[in-house]
Amino acid sequence: MIRLVLFGRQGAGKGTQAVMLSEHYKAPHISTGDMLREAVAEGTAVGQKVMAILDAGELVPDETMLEVIHDRLAHDDVEQHGFLLDGFPRTVGQAKSLLKIATVDLGVNLEVPERLVLERISSRRVCQQGHIYSVNDDAAREGVCPIDSTLVEQRDDDTPEAVTARLDAYKMKTAVAMAYFDSQGLLLSVDGVGEPEAVFRRLVEAIDARLDHDDRW
Ligand code: ADP
């Protein structure tokens, strides 16, 4: 069982790699962005609270996030198979809280320069279940996800203004959360530039080498 946190700026390919890593390590993929968008779509109490924040590309308050993550980590699948956290923690407060409520084997920073991610985000399309495509893929052109047949569209928060706000939050807040993980000896940086398959192989190799070395499992 593995308990990983995946860091990486918007458009770094974090969501795509998280799906592949979750299959590889047989650990549940927990994407707080997907969970919040689902809450918005379902109109739950949390959803109503966070809808405007998401659309603006701002961060949901730590307190709300901690409730969401606390509930999710209490599920049986996490106890049995660990987790692959995608999108949490995003602030140093969240990072400290997470390390209090759960054991984390490693945080992985998927590194992609900012100038490369802007283009990726503007061409990103997603289905309602979170499968990710590029504007030129058949799925995006047809507007239907080949995996689950839901609608493929641009995310509401992939507008230039919201993207800029998210990248700013990343620089100001999430970078500090990562630095905290580093100070706890829990951070590994991996080059995220390249084809998804190549990046995936690089990630698995680096993660396995580090965890074997640490002898954590
Ligand atoms: P991205 O990485 O492209 O910003 P996500 O799908 O991870 O996209 O998150 C979408 C939005 O959900 C964020 O802009 C933010 O408003 C909210 N969100 C997700 N995770 C967190 C978190 N840990 N703390 C605060 N807000 C969050």
Short mmCIF file of C-alpha atoms and ligand atoms in Angstrom, two decimals:
data_model
loop_
_atom_site.label_atom_id
_atom_site.label_comp_id
_atom_site.label_asym_id
_atom_site.label_seq_id
_atom_site.Cartn_x
_atom_site.Cartn_y
_atom_site.Cartn_z
CA MET A 1 0.00 0.00 0.00
CA ILE A 2 1.16 3.47 -0.85
CA ARG A 3 0.20 6.94 0.44
CA LEU A 4 1.28 9.59 -2.02
CA VAL A 5 0.65 13.29 -2.47
CA LEU A 6 1.05 14.69 -5.96
CA PHE A 7 2.03 18.36 -6.30
CA GLY A 8 2.31 20.26 -9.56
CA ARG A 9 1.11 23.52 -11.00
CA GLN A 10 -2.07 23.75 -13.07
CA GLY A 11 -1.58 22.08 -16.42
CA ALA A 12 1.46 20.09 -15.26
CA GLY A 13 -0.36 16.87 -16.12
CA LYS A 14 -1.00 16.05 -12.49
CA GLY A 15 -4.52 14.71 -13.07
CA THR A 16 -3.44 12.50 -15.98
CA GLN A 17 -0.49 11.07 -14.03
CA ALA A 18 -2.61 10.61 -10.91
CA VAL A 19 -4.99 8.32 -12.81
CA MET A 20 -2.10 6.23 -14.16
CA LEU A 21 -0.30 6.09 -10.80
CA SER A 22 -3.49 5.13 -9.03
CA GLU A 23 -3.95 2.16 -11.38
CA HIS A 24 -0.30 1.19 -11.06
CA TYR A 25 -0.15 1.30 -7.27
CA LYS A 26 -3.78 0.16 -6.80
CA ALA A 27 -4.44 3.14 -4.54
CA PRO A 28 -7.59 5.26 -4.74
CA HIS A 29 -7.17 8.52 -6.69
CA ILE A 30 -8.50 11.34 -4.53
CA SER A 31 -8.82 14.57 -6.52
CA THR A 32 -10.17 17.41 -4.39
CA GLY A 33 -10.91 19.42 -7.56
CA ASP A 34 -13.07 16.56 -8.92
CA MET A 35 -14.76 16.14 -5.54
CA LEU A 36 -15.60 19.85 -5.33
CA ARG A 37 -16.86 20.02 -8.92
CA GLU A 38 -19.04 16.99 -8.20
CA ALA A 39 -20.40 18.70 -5.06
CA VAL A 40 -21.22 21.78 -7.16
CA ALA A 41 -22.95 19.69 -9.84
CA GLU A 42 -24.98 17.86 -7.19
CA GLY A 43 -25.84 21.09 -5.38
CA THR A 44 -24.78 19.81 -1.94
CA ALA A 45 -24.21 22.21 0.99
CA VAL A 46 -20.45 22.20 0.32
CA GLY A 47 -21.13 22.64 -3.40
CA GLN A 48 -23.20 25.75 -2.85
CA LYS A 49 -20.56 27.19 -0.58
CA VAL A 50 -17.67 26.72 -3.02
CA MET A 51 -19.19 27.30 -6.46
CA ALA A 52 -18.23 30.98 -6.83
CA ILE A 53 -14.77 30.33 -5.36
CA LEU A 54 -14.07 27.63 -7.94
CA ASP A 55 -15.24 29.75 -10.85
CA ALA A 56 -12.95 32.59 -9.75
CA GLY A 57 -9.99 30.21 -9.48
CA GLU A 58 -9.51 31.04 -5.82
CA LEU A 59 -8.77 28.63 -2.98
CA VAL A 60 -11.55 27.12 -0.89
CA PRO A 61 -10.96 27.91 2.84
CA ASP A 62 -8.79 25.38 4.68
CA GLU A 63 -11.56 24.60 7.14
CA THR A 64 -13.94 23.42 4.41
CA MET A 65 -11.18 21.47 2.68
CA LEU A 66 -10.26 19.71 5.89
CA GLU A 67 -13.83 18.54 6.37
CA VAL A 68 -13.94 17.23 2.82
CA ILE A 69 -10.61 15.42 3.07
CA HIS A 70 -11.20 14.10 6.56
CA ASP A 71 -14.44 12.42 5.45
CA ARG A 72 -12.82 10.97 2.35
CA LEU A 73 -9.80 9.55 4.19
CA ALA A 74 -12.14 7.76 6.59
CA HIS A 75 -13.43 5.46 3.81
CA ASP A 76 -12.50 1.76 3.85
CA ASP A 77 -10.67 1.88 0.52
CA VAL A 78 -8.12 4.28 2.01
CA GLU A 79 -7.49 2.09 5.01
CA GLN A 80 -6.95 -0.93 2.76
CA HIS A 81 -5.14 0.57 -0.23
CA GLY A 82 -3.73 3.95 0.84
CA PHE A 83 -4.23 6.98 -1.40
CA LEU A 84 -3.02 9.14 -4.21
CA LEU A 85 -3.89 12.68 -3.29
CA ASP A 86 -4.27 15.11 -6.19
CA GLY A 87 -4.93 18.77 -5.31
CA PHE A 88 -4.48 18.52 -1.57
CA PRO A 89 -2.68 19.97 0.37
CA ARG A 90 -2.50 23.37 -1.32
CA THR A 91 -1.56 25.56 1.66
CA VAL A 92 0.90 25.08 4.50
CA GLY A 93 -2.06 24.86 6.91
CA GLN A 94 -3.52 21.99 4.90
CA ALA A 95 -0.09 20.32 4.72
CA LYS A 96 0.36 20.43 8.49
CA SER A 97 -3.16 19.18 9.12
CA LEU A 98 -2.76 16.33 6.65
CA LEU A 99 0.43 15.11 8.29
CA LYS A 100 -1.39 15.13 11.63
CA ILE A 101 -4.34 13.03 10.46
CA ALA A 102 -2.59 10.63 8.06
CA THR A 103 0.73 8.94 7.39
CA VAL A 104 2.15 10.08 4.07
CA ASP A 105 4.96 8.10 2.41
CA LEU A 106 5.98 10.80 -0.03
CA GLY A 107 5.03 14.04 -1.76
CA VAL A 108 5.94 14.20 -5.43
CA ASN A 109 6.43 17.48 -7.24
CA LEU A 110 5.70 17.12 -10.94
CA GLU A 111 7.81 19.93 -12.37
CA VAL A 112 6.73 21.74 -15.54
CA PRO A 113 7.77 25.35 -16.28
CA GLU A 114 4.99 27.95 -16.20
CA ARG A 115 5.46 28.97 -19.85
CA LEU A 116 4.56 25.42 -20.95
CA VAL A 117 1.41 25.04 -18.88
CA LEU A 118 -0.55 28.04 -20.18
CA GLU A 119 -0.86 26.51 -23.63
CA ARG A 120 -1.82 23.11 -22.19
CA ILE A 121 -4.59 24.60 -20.07
CA SER A 122 -6.18 26.57 -22.88
CA SER A 123 -6.43 23.40 -24.97
CA ARG A 124 -7.65 21.21 -22.09
CA ARG A 125 -11.11 19.62 -22.28
CA VAL A 126 -12.67 17.38 -19.60
CA CYS A 127 -15.66 15.06 -19.36
CA GLN A 128 -18.11 15.19 -16.47
CA GLN A 129 -16.29 12.31 -14.76
CA GLY A 130 -12.92 14.06 -14.99
CA HIS A 131 -11.28 12.26 -17.95
CA ILE A 132 -8.91 14.72 -19.59
CA TYR A 133 -8.51 15.41 -23.33
CA SER A 134 -6.89 17.95 -25.60
CA VAL A 135 -8.93 20.18 -27.91
CA ASN A 136 -7.69 18.21 -30.94
CA ASP A 137 -8.65 14.75 -29.63
CA ASP A 138 -11.66 12.99 -31.19
CA ALA A 139 -13.37 13.01 -27.78
CA ALA A 140 -13.14 16.81 -27.62
CA ARG A 141 -14.19 17.29 -31.25
CA GLU A 142 -17.18 15.01 -30.83
CA GLY A 143 -17.92 16.34 -27.36
CA VAL A 144 -18.53 12.87 -25.90
CA CYS A 145 -16.23 10.89 -23.60
CA PRO A 146 -15.36 7.46 -25.10
CA ILE A 147 -14.96 6.02 -21.60
CA ASP A 148 -18.21 7.02 -19.91
CA SER A 149 -20.26 8.82 -22.65
CA THR A 150 -20.62 12.04 -20.64
CA LEU A 151 -20.21 15.50 -22.20
CA VAL A 152 -16.66 16.71 -22.97
CA GLU A 153 -16.27 20.49 -22.46
CA GLN A 154 -13.88 23.20 -21.34
CA ARG A 155 -13.82 23.55 -17.55
CA ASP A 156 -15.65 26.62 -16.21
CA ASP A 157 -12.45 27.71 -14.46
CA ASP A 158 -10.18 27.33 -17.49
CA THR A 159 -10.79 30.97 -18.50
CA PRO A 160 -7.61 33.12 -18.72
CA GLU A 161 -8.56 35.15 -15.59
CA ALA A 162 -9.24 32.10 -13.44
CA VAL A 163 -6.12 30.33 -14.71
CA THR A 164 -3.98 33.34 -13.77
CA ALA A 165 -5.56 33.40 -10.30
CA ARG A 166 -4.85 29.66 -9.83
CA LEU A 167 -1.24 29.98 -10.96
CA ASP A 168 -0.77 32.91 -8.55
CA ALA A 169 -2.24 30.90 -5.67
CA TYR A 170 0.10 28.07 -6.61
CA LYS A 171 3.16 30.31 -6.46
CA MET A 172 2.15 32.04 -3.24
CA LYS A 173 0.59 29.22 -1.26
CA THR A 174 1.16 25.76 -2.68
CA ALA A 175 4.89 26.33 -3.12
CA VAL A 176 5.01 26.94 0.65
CA ALA A 177 3.09 23.72 1.34
CA MET A 178 5.65 21.88 -0.79
CA ALA A 179 8.51 23.53 1.07
CA TYR A 180 6.95 22.25 4.30
CA PHE A 181 6.86 18.70 2.93
CA ASP A 182 10.50 19.13 1.91
CA SER A 183 11.41 20.25 5.43
CA GLN A 184 9.86 17.01 6.71
CA GLY A 185 12.00 14.96 4.29
CA LEU A 186 8.91 14.07 2.28
CA LEU A 187 9.44 15.71 -1.10
CA LEU A 188 10.67 14.27 -4.37
CA SER A 189 10.85 16.38 -7.55
CA VAL A 190 10.38 14.77 -10.95
CA ASP A 191 10.66 16.39 -14.40
CA GLY A 192 7.15 16.50 -15.87
CA VAL A 193 8.10 17.57 -19.40
CA GLY A 194 7.48 14.97 -22.11
CA GLU A 195 4.87 12.52 -23.34
CA PRO A 196 2.52 11.26 -20.61
CA GLU A 197 3.85 7.67 -20.88
CA ALA A 198 7.47 8.79 -20.55
CA VAL A 199 6.65 11.01 -17.58
CA PHE A 200 4.76 8.13 -15.97
CA ARG A 201 7.76 5.77 -16.27
CA ARG A 202 10.01 8.47 -14.84
CA LEU A 203 7.65 8.96 -11.90
CA VAL A 204 7.34 5.26 -11.02
CA GLU A 205 11.09 4.77 -11.23
CA ALA A 206 11.80 7.76 -8.98
CA ILE A 207 9.06 6.89 -6.48
CA ASP A 208 10.10 3.22 -6.21
CA ALA A 209 13.78 4.12 -5.85
CA ARG A 210 13.02 6.61 -3.11
CA LEU A 211 10.62 4.40 -1.16
CA ASP A 212 12.85 1.31 -1.43
CA HIS A 213 15.70 3.43 -0.17
CA ASP A 214 13.62 4.79 2.70
CA ASP A 215 12.41 1.26 3.38
CA ARG A 216 9.01 2.62 4.27
CA TRP A 217 7.02 -0.35 3.05
P1 ADP B 1 -6.26 22.98 -10.88
O1 ADP B 1 -5.12 22.17 -10.34
O2 ADP B 1 -6.23 23.09 -12.37
O3 ADP B 1 -6.43 24.31 -10.22
P2 ADP B 1 -8.21 21.30 -9.47
O4 ADP B 1 -9.19 20.47 -10.18
O5 ADP B 1 -7.16 20.61 -8.68
O6 ADP B 1 -7.59 22.21 -10.61
O7 ADP B 1 -8.95 22.35 -8.49
C1 ADP B 1 -9.96 23.18 -8.97
C2 ADP B 1 -10.37 24.21 -7.91
O8 ADP B 1 -10.86 23.54 -6.73
C3 ADP B 1 -9.26 25.10 -7.39
O9 ADP B 1 -9.05 26.22 -8.22
C4 ADP B 1 -9.83 25.52 -6.01
O10 ADP B 1 -10.81 26.53 -6.13
C5 ADP B 1 -10.51 24.25 -5.55
N1 ADP B 1 -9.64 23.38 -4.73
C6 ADP B 1 -9.25 22.10 -5.03
N2 ADP B 1 -8.47 21.60 -4.07
C7 ADP B 1 -8.32 22.58 -3.15
C8 ADP B 1 -7.59 22.69 -1.92
N3 ADP B 1 -6.84 21.68 -1.45
N4 ADP B 1 -7.67 23.86 -1.23
C9 ADP B 1 -8.41 24.89 -1.67
N5 ADP B 1 -9.11 24.86 -2.82
C10 ADP B 1 -9.08 23.72 -3.56
#
